């Protein structure tokens, strides 16, 4: 299993205390296919004519939006999308639709945690509107595996290096895709990014907005750029932070991420060395050897933990526990603690970090993000290779990332066997021709969406304007950089388009 982009969604709120979660979005909740309304002959105009009925949910307002299962045949059935809104705290100028990334992350959490994601200037001026994209969260969620099966799927070696591990990887993939088909039904074939972008336009209309104001992070930038391609005349103020290059093939994207995580790990180690007496080694290369030796030892013998369920730390779980804190410089101390503990023979904190990556809590999964990301990504582009072809990829991937390269090479098999085929513009090319100015943000040492991809997106979008943040971690906004935040606020609040190429 390799779903690195999925942590991009979690990268905004990595280590938030979710202890009060009721687990309603757990992985076992959808043993039956996601519910849909039956054919009723409605037209697309009927969906555009709806208004959301809001009800109180904690401190916010919640509602549902009905959208066609298949936009090519809107009368053939519908699904309901979960929507959450936190009201503007000051003089309201409109609705700001938001997406945290993934793909697979439930966007309603972004509205729920609006005070964390957005500065008070934005909170005062906009209703923050989050929605669970189709197939995620509480929006007809796709389901592929029971929680127990998902545990085994995540724990498996992401770089299988024995015949037995390769056989396990093949079995896991077959079980995953057969489970998706059996447990998700027709919805599994209709959770593409194009369809989610069409949903956003229905949402725009239901909110009573003539144009869409939008803030998307990570994969949310691809969703926003797709919206701009489909509905250029409806583009209001779009901010796309932690941007992805929509033109990259799956292989090129995997190479880009492998390089990005290598850069982030080396930056983490350089910081450790610069602070003096680094516990991992006296140099970056020495620190890398310590980490790779640790992973090899865990691969040979999983580490015990203090987990109340009695789980050990497998090498797969150790891998996800290692990469998660790289999303935010503020989380590097957690990685320090986890690695120190693991070196001493206790995998408890790395296990906690891996569980955080997968939205696993108290023995269950609080959302379906680990399943949804694969279905959405593979529906968007089903290209893959077979396990027998993986070794031929090692040279290029090890050059991009000596530490993580082989894992990312194995990730190229992820879509092998997908039973679904996209029917809604699967080959859409994105340039946003005719759209109003779109602000694209990139961070120079972003692990999950490397800076070069933001440059590429801004260049490919006809009206793209680039803001660059020199720093570590995933995404640029609300990270303590006043230059970035002032430029974003000037754009979203006043319509002042930043200078293209602004460097902060």
Coordinates of C-alpha atoms in Angstrom, one line a residue:
X1 CA 0.0 0.0 0.0
X2 CA 1.3 3.5 -0.9
X3 CA -1.1 6.4 -0.5
X4 CA 1.3 9.2 0.3
X5 CA -0.8 11.9 -1.2
X6 CA -3.5 11.0 1.3
X7 CA -1.5 12.4 4.2
X8 CA -1.4 15.7 2.3
X9 CA -4.9 16.1 3.6
X10 CA -3.9 15.3 7.1
X11 CA -0.9 17.5 6.8
X12 CA -2.8 20.6 7.9
X13 CA -4.0 19.2 11.2
X14 CA -1.6 16.3 11.8
X15 CA -1.6 15.9 15.5
X16 CA -4.9 17.4 16.6
X17 CA -6.6 15.8 19.6
X18 CA -9.6 13.9 18.1
X19 CA -10.4 12.1 21.3
X20 CA -14.0 13.3 21.3
X21 CA -14.7 11.8 17.9
X22 CA -17.7 9.5 17.8
X23 CA -16.2 7.3 15.1
X24 CA -19.3 7.7 12.9
X25 CA -17.2 7.6 9.8
X26 CA -15.4 4.4 10.7
X27 CA -14.2 1.9 8.1
X28 CA -16.8 -0.8 8.9
X29 CA -19.8 1.4 8.6
X30 CA -20.5 0.6 5.0
X31 CA -20.8 -3.1 4.6
X32 CA -23.5 -2.4 2.1
X33 CA -22.9 -0.4 -1.1
X34 CA -23.2 3.4 -0.6
X35 CA -26.9 4.4 -0.8
X36 CA -28.3 6.2 -3.8
X37 CA -31.7 7.5 -4.7
X38 CA -33.2 5.6 -7.6
X39 CA -33.8 6.9 -11.1
X40 CA -36.3 9.7 -11.2
X41 CA -35.8 11.4 -14.5
X42 CA -34.6 14.7 -13.1
X43 CA -32.6 17.1 -15.2
X44 CA -29.4 18.9 -14.3
X45 CA -31.3 22.1 -13.9
X46 CA -33.3 20.4 -11.1
X47 CA -30.2 19.8 -9.1
X48 CA -29.0 23.4 -9.7
X49 CA -32.3 24.7 -8.4
X50 CA -32.0 23.3 -4.9
X51 CA -31.1 25.2 -1.7
X52 CA -29.5 23.7 1.3
X53 CA -31.5 23.3 4.5
X54 CA -29.2 24.1 7.4
X55 CA -29.5 22.6 10.8
X56 CA -27.4 23.3 13.9
X57 CA -24.4 20.9 14.5
X58 CA -22.3 21.9 17.5
X59 CA -21.2 25.5 16.8
X60 CA -21.7 25.2 13.0
X61 CA -24.5 24.5 10.5
X62 CA -24.8 21.3 8.6
X63 CA -26.8 20.2 5.6
X64 CA -26.8 18.0 2.5
X65 CA -26.5 18.6 -1.2
X66 CA -28.0 16.3 -3.7
X67 CA -26.1 15.6 -6.9
X68 CA -26.4 13.1 -9.8
X69 CA -24.4 9.9 -9.5
X70 CA -23.6 10.3 -13.2
X71 CA -23.6 13.8 -14.7
X72 CA -23.8 12.2 -18.2
X73 CA -27.2 10.8 -17.1
X74 CA -28.5 13.0 -14.3
X75 CA -31.8 11.3 -14.1
X76 CA -30.4 7.9 -13.4
X77 CA -30.0 8.4 -9.6
X78 CA -28.5 10.7 -7.0
X79 CA -26.3 10.8 -3.9
X80 CA -26.2 13.2 -1.0
X81 CA -23.1 15.1 0.0
X82 CA -22.4 16.3 3.5
X83 CA -21.9 20.0 3.9
X84 CA -20.8 22.1 6.9
X85 CA -20.7 25.8 7.3
X86 CA -19.1 28.0 9.9
X87 CA -20.6 31.5 9.7
X88 CA -18.5 34.7 9.2
X89 CA -17.6 36.3 12.4
X90 CA -17.7 39.9 11.0
X91 CA -18.9 41.7 7.9
X92 CA -19.6 38.9 5.6
X93 CA -18.6 39.2 1.9
X94 CA -19.6 35.7 0.8
X95 CA -19.0 31.9 1.0
X96 CA -15.5 30.4 0.8
X97 CA -15.7 26.8 -0.3
X98 CA -12.7 24.8 1.0
X99 CA -11.0 21.5 0.5
X100 CA -8.2 20.0 2.6
X101 CA -6.8 17.6 0.1
X102 CA -6.2 13.9 0.0
X103 CA -7.9 12.9 -2.2
X104 CA -10.1 11.3 0.4
X105 CA -10.2 13.7 3.3
X106 CA -13.6 14.7 4.5
X107 CA -13.9 18.5 3.8
X108 CA -16.5 19.1 6.5
X109 CA -13.6 18.8 9.0
X110 CA -12.1 21.9 7.5
X111 CA -15.1 23.9 8.4
X112 CA -15.2 22.3 11.8
X113 CA -11.6 23.3 12.4
X114 CA -11.8 26.6 10.6
X115 CA -10.0 28.5 13.4
X116 CA -7.0 26.2 12.9
X117 CA -6.9 26.4 9.1
X118 CA -7.7 30.1 8.5
X119 CA -6.6 33.4 10.0
X120 CA -9.2 35.5 11.7
X121 CA -9.2 38.0 8.8
X122 CA -10.7 35.3 6.6
X123 CA -13.0 33.9 9.3
X124 CA -14.4 37.4 9.8
X125 CA -15.2 37.9 6.1
X126 CA -16.3 34.5 4.8
X127 CA -18.7 31.8 5.7
X128 CA -16.3 28.8 5.5
X129 CA -18.1 26.0 3.7
X130 CA -16.6 22.5 3.7
X131 CA -18.0 19.5 2.0
X132 CA -17.1 15.8 1.9
X133 CA -16.4 15.1 -1.7
X134 CA -18.3 12.3 -3.3
X135 CA -17.0 8.9 -2.1
X136 CA -15.5 10.3 1.1
X137 CA -16.6 11.0 4.7
X138 CA -20.4 11.0 4.9
X139 CA -20.9 11.6 1.1
X140 CA -21.8 8.1 -0.2
X141 CA -18.5 6.8 1.0
X142 CA -16.7 4.2 -0.9
X143 CA -15.8 1.2 1.1
X144 CA -13.3 -1.6 0.3
X145 CA -12.1 -3.4 3.4
X146 CA -13.2 -4.2 6.9
X147 CA -11.2 -2.5 9.6
X148 CA -9.3 -5.7 10.3
X149 CA -8.4 -6.2 6.7
X150 CA -7.4 -2.5 6.4
X151 CA -5.1 -2.9 9.4
X152 CA -3.3 -5.7 7.6
X153 CA -3.3 -3.7 4.3
X154 CA -1.6 -0.7 6.0
X155 CA 0.9 -2.8 8.0
X156 CA 2.2 -4.7 5.0
X157 CA 5.7 -4.1 3.8
X158 CA 5.5 -1.2 1.3
X159 CA 8.8 -2.5 -0.3
X160 CA 8.2 -6.2 -0.5
X161 CA 11.6 -7.8 -0.9
X162 CA 10.9 -11.6 -0.5
X163 CA 8.7 -13.9 -2.6
X164 CA 6.4 -14.2 0.3
X165 CA 6.0 -10.4 0.7
X166 CA 5.4 -10.0 -3.0
X167 CA 2.7 -12.6 -2.9
X168 CA 1.1 -10.8 0.1
X169 CA 1.2 -7.6 -1.8
X170 CA -0.6 -9.2 -4.8
X171 CA -3.2 -10.7 -2.6
X172 CA -3.8 -7.4 -0.7
X173 CA -4.3 -5.6 -4.0
X174 CA -6.8 -8.2 -5.3
X175 CA -8.7 -8.1 -2.0
X176 CA -8.8 -4.3 -2.0
X177 CA -10.2 -3.9 -5.5
X178 CA -12.7 -6.8 -5.2
X179 CA -13.8 -5.4 -1.9
X180 CA -14.3 -1.9 -3.5
X181 CA -16.5 -3.4 -6.2
X182 CA -18.6 -5.5 -3.8
X183 CA -18.9 -2.9 -1.0
X184 CA -19.2 0.4 -2.9
X185 CA -21.4 -0.5 -5.8
X186 CA -22.0 1.9 -8.7
X187 CA -20.7 4.9 -6.7
X188 CA -17.2 3.5 -6.9
X189 CA -17.1 4.3 -10.6
X190 CA -18.3 7.9 -10.1
X191 CA -15.9 9.5 -7.6
X192 CA -13.5 11.2 -10.1
X193 CA -12.1 14.6 -9.7
X194 CA -14.1 15.9 -12.7
X195 CA -17.3 14.8 -11.0
X196 CA -16.3 16.3 -7.7
X197 CA -15.6 19.6 -9.5
X198 CA -19.0 19.4 -11.1
X199 CA -20.5 19.0 -7.6
X200 CA -18.7 22.2 -6.5
X201 CA -20.6 24.1 -9.1
X202 CA -23.9 22.7 -7.9
X203 CA -22.8 23.7 -4.4
X204 CA -22.0 27.2 -5.6
X205 CA -25.5 27.6 -7.0
X206 CA -27.1 26.1 -3.8
X207 CA -25.2 28.7 -1.8
X208 CA -26.7 31.4 -3.9
X209 CA -23.3 32.6 -5.2
X210 CA -22.8 33.8 -8.8
X211 CA -19.1 32.8 -8.7
X212 CA -17.1 30.4 -6.7
X213 CA -14.6 31.7 -4.1
X214 CA -12.5 28.7 -3.1
X215 CA -9.4 27.8 -1.0
X216 CA -7.9 24.3 -1.8
X217 CA -5.0 22.7 -0.2
X218 CA -2.8 19.9 -1.7
X219 CA -5.0 17.7 -3.9
X220 CA -7.6 20.4 -3.4
X221 CA -5.5 22.4 -5.8
X222 CA -6.1 19.8 -8.5
X223 CA -9.8 19.9 -7.7
X224 CA -9.8 23.7 -7.9
X225 CA -7.9 23.8 -11.2
X226 CA -10.3 21.2 -12.6
X227 CA -13.2 23.5 -11.6
X228 CA -11.5 26.4 -13.4
X229 CA -11.2 24.3 -16.6
X230 CA -14.8 23.2 -16.5
X231 CA -16.4 26.4 -15.3
X232 CA -14.0 29.3 -16.2
X233 CA -16.8 31.9 -16.2
X234 CA -17.8 30.9 -12.7
X235 CA -14.3 31.4 -11.2
X236 CA -14.3 34.1 -8.5
X237 CA -11.2 34.1 -6.2
X238 CA -9.4 30.8 -6.2
X239 CA -6.4 30.2 -3.9
X240 CA -4.6 26.9 -4.5
X241 CA -2.0 26.1 -1.8
X242 CA 0.5 23.2 -2.0
X243 CA -0.2 22.9 -5.7
X244 CA 0.1 19.7 -7.7
X245 CA 1.2 19.6 -11.4
X246 CA -2.0 18.3 -13.2
X247 CA 0.0 17.4 -16.3
X248 CA 2.2 14.8 -14.6
X249 CA 1.7 11.1 -15.3
X250 CA 1.3 8.8 -12.3
X251 CA 5.0 7.7 -12.7
X252 CA 6.2 11.3 -12.9
X253 CA 4.1 12.3 -9.9
X254 CA 5.5 9.4 -7.9
X255 CA 9.1 10.4 -8.8
X256 CA 8.3 14.0 -7.8
X257 CA 6.9 12.9 -4.4
X258 CA 9.8 10.5 -3.8
X259 CA 12.2 13.4 -4.3
X260 CA 10.1 15.7 -2.2
X261 CA 10.1 13.4 0.8
X262 CA 13.8 12.8 0.5
X263 CA 14.3 16.6 0.5
X264 CA 12.1 16.9 3.6
X265 CA 13.9 14.1 5.5
X266 CA 17.3 15.6 4.7
X267 CA 16.0 19.0 5.9
X268 CA 14.8 17.4 9.2
X269 CA 18.2 15.8 9.6
X270 CA 20.1 18.9 8.8
X271 CA 18.2 20.7 11.5
X272 CA 19.0 18.0 14.0
X273 CA 22.7 18.2 13.1
X274 CA 22.7 22.0 13.2
X275 CA 21.3 22.0 16.7
X276 CA 24.3 19.9 17.9
X277 CA 24.7 16.4 19.4
X278 CA 22.1 14.9 16.9
X279 CA 21.0 11.6 18.3
X280 CA 20.8 10.2 14.8
X281 CA 24.3 11.0 13.8
X282 CA 26.9 13.7 13.3
X283 CA 25.9 14.4 9.7
X284 CA 22.9 14.1 7.4
X285 CA 24.3 11.0 5.7
X286 CA 25.0 9.4 9.1
X287 CA 21.4 10.2 10.2
X288 CA 20.1 8.6 7.0
X289 CA 22.0 5.4 7.7
X290 CA 20.6 5.3 11.2
X291 CA 17.1 5.6 9.9
X292 CA 17.5 3.1 7.1
X293 CA 19.2 0.6 9.4
X294 CA 16.2 1.1 11.9
X295 CA 13.7 0.3 9.1
X296 CA 15.6 -2.7 8.0
X297 CA 15.7 -4.0 11.6
X298 CA 12.0 -3.5 12.0
X299 CA 11.4 -5.3 8.6
X300 CA 13.3 -8.2 10.0
X301 CA 11.5 -8.1 13.4
X302 CA 8.6 -5.8 14.2
X303 CA 9.0 -3.7 17.4
X304 CA 6.8 -4.2 20.4
X305 CA 4.6 -1.3 21.5
X306 CA 2.4 -0.3 24.4
X307 CA -0.7 -0.4 22.2
X308 CA -3.7 -1.6 24.2
X309 CA -4.7 -3.9 21.3
X310 CA -1.3 -5.6 21.4
X311 CA -0.2 -4.6 17.9
X312 CA 3.5 -4.6 17.0
X313 CA 5.1 -1.9 14.8
X314 CA 5.6 -3.5 11.4
X315 CA 7.8 -1.9 8.8
X316 CA 4.8 -0.6 6.9
X317 CA 3.5 1.2 9.9
X318 CA 7.0 2.5 10.7
X319 CA 7.2 4.0 7.2
X320 CA 3.9 5.9 7.6
X321 CA 4.9 6.9 11.1
X322 CA 8.2 8.3 9.7
X323 CA 6.8 10.3 6.9
X324 CA 3.8 11.9 8.6
X325 CA 5.7 14.4 10.8
X326 CA 7.6 15.5 7.7
X327 CA 4.5 17.4 6.6
X328 CA 5.0 20.1 9.2
X329 CA 8.2 21.5 10.8
X330 CA 6.2 22.0 13.9
X331 CA 5.8 18.2 14.2
X332 CA 9.5 17.4 13.9
X333 CA 9.8 17.0 17.7
X334 CA 7.2 14.2 17.5
X335 CA 9.5 12.5 15.0
X336 CA 12.5 13.0 17.4
X337 CA 10.6 11.3 20.2
X338 CA 9.3 8.5 18.0
X339 CA 12.8 7.7 16.6
X340 CA 14.5 7.8 19.9
X341 CA 11.9 5.5 21.3
X342 CA 12.2 3.1 18.4
X343 CA 16.0 3.0 18.6
X344 CA 15.5 1.9 22.2
X345 CA 13.2 -0.9 21.0
X346 CA 9.7 0.6 21.6
X347 CA 7.6 1.4 18.5
X348 CA 4.7 3.0 20.4
X349 CA 5.1 6.6 19.1
X350 CA 5.8 5.6 15.5
X351 CA 2.6 3.5 15.7
X352 CA 0.6 6.4 17.0
X353 CA 1.9 8.5 14.1
X354 CA 1.0 5.8 11.6
X355 CA -2.5 5.6 13.1
X356 CA -2.8 9.4 12.8
X357 CA -1.9 9.1 9.2
X358 CA -4.6 6.6 8.6
X359 CA -7.3 8.3 10.8
X360 CA -7.3 5.3 13.0
X361 CA -8.4 5.9 16.6
X362 CA -9.5 3.6 19.5
X363 CA -9.4 0.5 17.3
X364 CA -11.4 1.9 14.3
X365 CA -11.1 4.2 11.4
X366 CA -12.8 7.6 11.8
X367 CA -13.1 8.1 8.0
X368 CA -12.5 6.2 4.8
X369 CA -9.6 8.3 3.5
X370 CA -7.2 5.3 3.1
X371 CA -9.7 3.7 0.8
X372 CA -11.0 6.7 -1.0
X373 CA -7.6 8.0 -2.1
X374 CA -6.9 4.9 -4.1
X375 CA -10.3 4.8 -5.8
X376 CA -10.2 8.5 -6.7
X377 CA -6.6 8.5 -7.9
X378 CA -7.0 5.4 -10.0
X379 CA -10.3 6.5 -11.4
X380 CA -8.6 9.7 -12.5
X381 CA -5.7 7.8 -14.1
X382 CA -5.8 3.9 -14.0
X383 CA -2.2 3.5 -15.3
X384 CA -0.2 1.0 -13.4
X385 CA 2.5 -1.6 -13.7
X386 CA 2.7 -5.2 -12.6
X387 CA 4.8 -6.4 -9.7
X388 CA 7.2 -8.1 -12.1
X389 CA 7.9 -4.7 -13.7
X390 CA 8.8 -2.9 -10.5
X391 CA 12.5 -3.8 -10.3
X392 CA 13.1 -2.1 -13.6
X393 CA 11.9 1.2 -12.0
X394 CA 14.3 1.0 -9.1
X395 CA 17.3 2.9 -10.7
X396 CA 15.2 6.1 -11.5
X397 CA 13.4 6.0 -8.1
X398 CA 16.5 5.4 -6.1
X399 CA 18.2 8.3 -7.9
X400 CA 15.2 10.5 -6.9
X401 CA 15.2 9.2 -3.3
X402 CA 17.8 6.8 -2.0
X403 CA 15.8 6.4 1.2
X404 CA 12.2 6.0 -0.1
X405 CA 12.7 5.3 -3.8
X406 CA 11.9 1.6 -3.8
X407 CA 8.7 2.2 -1.8
X408 CA 7.5 4.7 -4.4
X409 CA 8.4 2.4 -7.2
X410 CA 6.2 -0.3 -5.7
X411 CA 3.4 2.4 -5.4
X412 CA 3.2 2.2 -9.3
X413 CA 1.3 -1.0 -8.9
X414 CA -1.5 0.6 -6.9
X415 CA -4.1 0.8 -9.7
X416 CA -3.5 -2.7 -11.0
X417 CA -6.9 -4.4 -11.1
X418 CA -9.2 -1.4 -10.6
X419 CA -12.7 -2.6 -11.6
X420 CA -14.0 0.9 -12.4
X421 CA -13.7 3.1 -15.4
X422 CA -14.3 6.9 -15.5
X423 CA -17.0 8.0 -17.9
X424 CA -16.7 11.8 -17.4
X425 CA -13.9 13.5 -19.3
X426 CA -11.1 11.2 -18.0
X427 CA -8.6 12.9 -20.3
X428 CA -9.3 16.5 -19.4
X429 CA -6.4 18.9 -20.0
X430 CA -6.2 21.8 -17.6
X431 CA -5.3 25.4 -18.5
X432 CA -8.2 27.3 -17.1
X433 CA -8.5 29.4 -20.2
X434 CA -10.9 32.3 -19.7
X435 CA -10.8 32.2 -15.8
X436 CA -10.2 35.2 -13.6
X437 CA -6.7 35.3 -11.9
X438 CA -6.0 32.3 -9.8
X439 CA -3.4 32.4 -7.0
X440 CA -1.1 29.4 -6.7
X441 CA 1.1 28.8 -3.7
X442 CA 4.2 26.6 -3.3
X443 CA 6.7 25.9 -0.5
X444 CA 10.3 25.2 -1.5
X445 CA 10.8 22.1 0.7
X446 CA 7.2 20.7 0.6
X447 CA 7.5 16.9 0.8
X448 CA 4.1 15.9 -0.6
X449 CA 3.6 18.5 -3.3
X450 CA 7.1 19.6 -4.3
X451 CA 7.7 23.2 -5.1
X452 CA 8.3 22.5 -8.8
X453 CA 4.7 21.3 -9.1
X454 CA 3.4 24.7 -7.9
X455 CA 5.5 26.4 -10.5
X456 CA 4.2 24.1 -13.2
X457 CA 0.5 24.6 -12.2
X458 CA 0.9 28.4 -12.1
X459 CA 2.5 28.2 -15.6
X460 CA -0.1 25.9 -17.0
X461 CA -3.1 27.9 -15.8
X462 CA -3.6 30.8 -18.2
X463 CA -4.4 33.2 -15.4
X464 CA -2.1 31.6 -12.8
X465 CA -0.2 33.8 -10.4
X466 CA 2.6 32.2 -8.2
X467 CA 3.5 32.9 -4.6
X468 CA 6.6 31.1 -3.3
X469 CA 7.3 30.4 0.4
X470 CA 10.9 29.6 1.3
X471 CA 10.4 27.0 4.0
X472 CA 9.7 23.5 5.2
X473 CA 6.5 21.5 5.5
X474 CA 3.4 21.1 3.4
X475 CA 1.5 24.2 2.2
X476 CA 2.3 27.9 2.6
X477 CA -0.7 29.7 4.1
X478 CA -1.1 30.4 7.8
X479 CA 2.3 29.0 8.6
X480 CA 3.7 32.1 10.3
X481 CA 4.9 33.8 7.1
X482 CA 3.3 37.3 7.1
X483 CA 4.3 37.9 3.5
X484 CA 2.3 34.9 2.3
X485 CA -0.7 35.6 4.5
X486 CA -0.9 39.3 3.6
X487 CA -0.8 38.5 -0.1
X488 CA -3.5 35.8 0.3
X489 CA -5.7 38.1 2.4
X490 CA -5.3 41.0 -0.1
X491 CA -6.5 38.7 -2.8
X492 CA -9.4 36.9 -1.1
X493 CA -10.7 39.9 0.9
X494 CA -10.1 42.8 -1.5
X495 CA -9.5 41.2 -4.9
X496 CA -5.9 42.5 -5.1
X497 CA -4.0 40.1 -7.3
X498 CA -0.5 39.5 -6.0
X499 CA 2.5 40.1 -8.2
X500 CA 3.3 37.0 -10.1
X501 CA 6.4 35.4 -8.8
X502 CA 6.2 36.9 -5.3
X503 CA 8.8 35.3 -3.1
X504 CA 8.3 35.1 0.7

